[in-house]
Coordinates of N, CA and C in Angstrom, one line a residue:
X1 N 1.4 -18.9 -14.8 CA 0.2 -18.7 -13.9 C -0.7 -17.8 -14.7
X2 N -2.3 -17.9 -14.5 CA -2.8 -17.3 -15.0 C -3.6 -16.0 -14.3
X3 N -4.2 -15.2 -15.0 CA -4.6 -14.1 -14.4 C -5.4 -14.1 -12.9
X4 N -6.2 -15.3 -13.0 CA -7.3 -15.6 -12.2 C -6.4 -16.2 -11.0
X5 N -5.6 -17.1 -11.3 CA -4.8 -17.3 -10.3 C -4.1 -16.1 -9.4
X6 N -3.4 -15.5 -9.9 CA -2.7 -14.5 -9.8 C -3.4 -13.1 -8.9
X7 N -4.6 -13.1 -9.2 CA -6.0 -12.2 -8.8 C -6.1 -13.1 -6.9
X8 N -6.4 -14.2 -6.9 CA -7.0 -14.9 -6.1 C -6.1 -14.8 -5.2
X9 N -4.4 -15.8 -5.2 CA -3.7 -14.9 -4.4 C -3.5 -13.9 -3.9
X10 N -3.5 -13.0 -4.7 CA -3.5 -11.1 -3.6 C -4.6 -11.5 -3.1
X11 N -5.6 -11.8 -3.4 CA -7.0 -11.1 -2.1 C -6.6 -12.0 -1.1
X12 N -6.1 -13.2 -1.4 CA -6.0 -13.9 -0.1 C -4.8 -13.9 0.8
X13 N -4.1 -12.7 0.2 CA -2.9 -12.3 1.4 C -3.2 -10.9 2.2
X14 N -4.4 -10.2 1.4 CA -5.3 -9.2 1.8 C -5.2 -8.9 3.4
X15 N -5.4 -7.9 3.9 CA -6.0 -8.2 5.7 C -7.4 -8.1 5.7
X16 N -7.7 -8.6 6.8 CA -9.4 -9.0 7.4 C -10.0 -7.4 7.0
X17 N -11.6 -7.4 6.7 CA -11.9 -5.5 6.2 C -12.5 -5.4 7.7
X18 N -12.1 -4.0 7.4 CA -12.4 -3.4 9.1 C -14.3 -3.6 9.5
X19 N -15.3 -4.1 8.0 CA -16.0 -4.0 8.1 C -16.4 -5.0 8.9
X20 N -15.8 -6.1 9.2 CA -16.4 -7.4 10.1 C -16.3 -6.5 11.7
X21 N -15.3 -5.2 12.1 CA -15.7 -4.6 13.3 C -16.9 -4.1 13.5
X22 N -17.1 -2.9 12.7 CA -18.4 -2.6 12.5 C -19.8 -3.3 12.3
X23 N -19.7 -4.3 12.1 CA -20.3 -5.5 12.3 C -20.4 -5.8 13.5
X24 N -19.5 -5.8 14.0 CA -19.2 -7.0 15.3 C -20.0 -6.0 16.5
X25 N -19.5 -4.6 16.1 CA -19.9 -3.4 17.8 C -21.3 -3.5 17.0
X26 N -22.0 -3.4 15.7 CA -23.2 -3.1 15.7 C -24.2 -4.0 16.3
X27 N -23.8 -6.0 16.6 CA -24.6 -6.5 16.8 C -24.1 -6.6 18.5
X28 N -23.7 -5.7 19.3 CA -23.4 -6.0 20.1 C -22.5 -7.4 20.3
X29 N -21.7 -7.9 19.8 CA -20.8 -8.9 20.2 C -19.1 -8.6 20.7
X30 N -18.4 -9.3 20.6 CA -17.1 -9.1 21.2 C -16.4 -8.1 20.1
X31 N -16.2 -7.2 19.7 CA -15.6 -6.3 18.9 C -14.0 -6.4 19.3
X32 N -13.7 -6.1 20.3 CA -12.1 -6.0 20.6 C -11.0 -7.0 20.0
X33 N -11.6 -8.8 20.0 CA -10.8 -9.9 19.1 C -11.2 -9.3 17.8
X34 N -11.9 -9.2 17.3 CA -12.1 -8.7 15.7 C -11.3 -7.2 15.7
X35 N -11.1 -6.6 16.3 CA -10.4 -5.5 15.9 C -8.4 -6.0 16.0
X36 N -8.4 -6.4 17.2 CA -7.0 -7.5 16.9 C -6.9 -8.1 15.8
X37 N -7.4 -8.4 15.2 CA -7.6 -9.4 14.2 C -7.4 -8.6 13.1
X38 N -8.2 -7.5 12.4 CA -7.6 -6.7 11.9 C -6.2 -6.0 11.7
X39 N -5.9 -5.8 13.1 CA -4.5 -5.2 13.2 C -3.7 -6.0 13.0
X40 N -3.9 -7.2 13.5 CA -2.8 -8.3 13.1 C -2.8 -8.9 11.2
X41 N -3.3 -8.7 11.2 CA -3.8 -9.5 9.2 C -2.8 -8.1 8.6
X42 N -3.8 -7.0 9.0 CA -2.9 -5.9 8.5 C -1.5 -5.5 8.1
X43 N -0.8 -5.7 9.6 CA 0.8 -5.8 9.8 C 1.1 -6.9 9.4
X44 N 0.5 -8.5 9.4 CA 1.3 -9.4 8.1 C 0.9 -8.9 6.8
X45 N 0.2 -8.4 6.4 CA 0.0 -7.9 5.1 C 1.1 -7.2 4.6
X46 N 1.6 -6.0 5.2 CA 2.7 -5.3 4.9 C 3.8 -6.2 4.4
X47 N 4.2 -6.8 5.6 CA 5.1 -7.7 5.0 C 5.1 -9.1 4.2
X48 N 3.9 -9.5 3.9 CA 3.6 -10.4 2.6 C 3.5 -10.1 1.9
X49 N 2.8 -8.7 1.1 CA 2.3 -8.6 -0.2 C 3.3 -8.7 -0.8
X50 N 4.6 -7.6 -0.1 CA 5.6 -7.5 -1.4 C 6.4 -8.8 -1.9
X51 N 6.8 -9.6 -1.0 CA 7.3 -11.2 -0.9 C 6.1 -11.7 -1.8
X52 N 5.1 -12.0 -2.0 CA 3.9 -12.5 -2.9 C 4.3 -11.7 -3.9
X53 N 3.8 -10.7 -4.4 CA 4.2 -10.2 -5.7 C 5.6 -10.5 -6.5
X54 N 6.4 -10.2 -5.6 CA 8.1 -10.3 -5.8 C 8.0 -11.9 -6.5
X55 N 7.2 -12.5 -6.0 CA 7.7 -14.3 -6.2 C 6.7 -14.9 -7.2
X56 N 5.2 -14.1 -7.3 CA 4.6 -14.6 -8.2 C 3.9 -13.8 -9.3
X57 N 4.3 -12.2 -9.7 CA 4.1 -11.3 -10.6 C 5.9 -11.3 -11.2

C-alpha cells in the first residue's frame, strides 16, 4: 500500500470536527444531532484507529 493510500484511510476513520457544531449553533439550525454526531464518530474512533493502524501500517 502506498503512502497516499495509507494517509486517506486514517482521515477517513477520523471523527466528524467539532467545527460542523459551531457551525450548526452559529446559523441557528439543529445543533444537538451534530453534536451527537460528534460524540458518536468520536467513541468509534477510539476503537477503530488502533484496529486500522494495527491491520494496515
Amino acid at each position: 500500500m502506498d503512502r497516499h493510500t495509507g494517509v486517506l484511510i486514517v482521515q477517513m476513520a477520523l471523527p466528524v470536527a467539532v467545527t460542523s457544531y459551531l457551525l450548526a449553533t452559529k446559523y441557528g439550525t439543529e445543533a444537538q444531532p451534530v453534536a451527537g454526531l460528534a460524540v458518536v464518530s468520536t467513541l468509534m474512533a477510539v476503537v477503530a484507529l488502533p484496529l486500522i493502524l494495527a491491520v494496515f501500517v
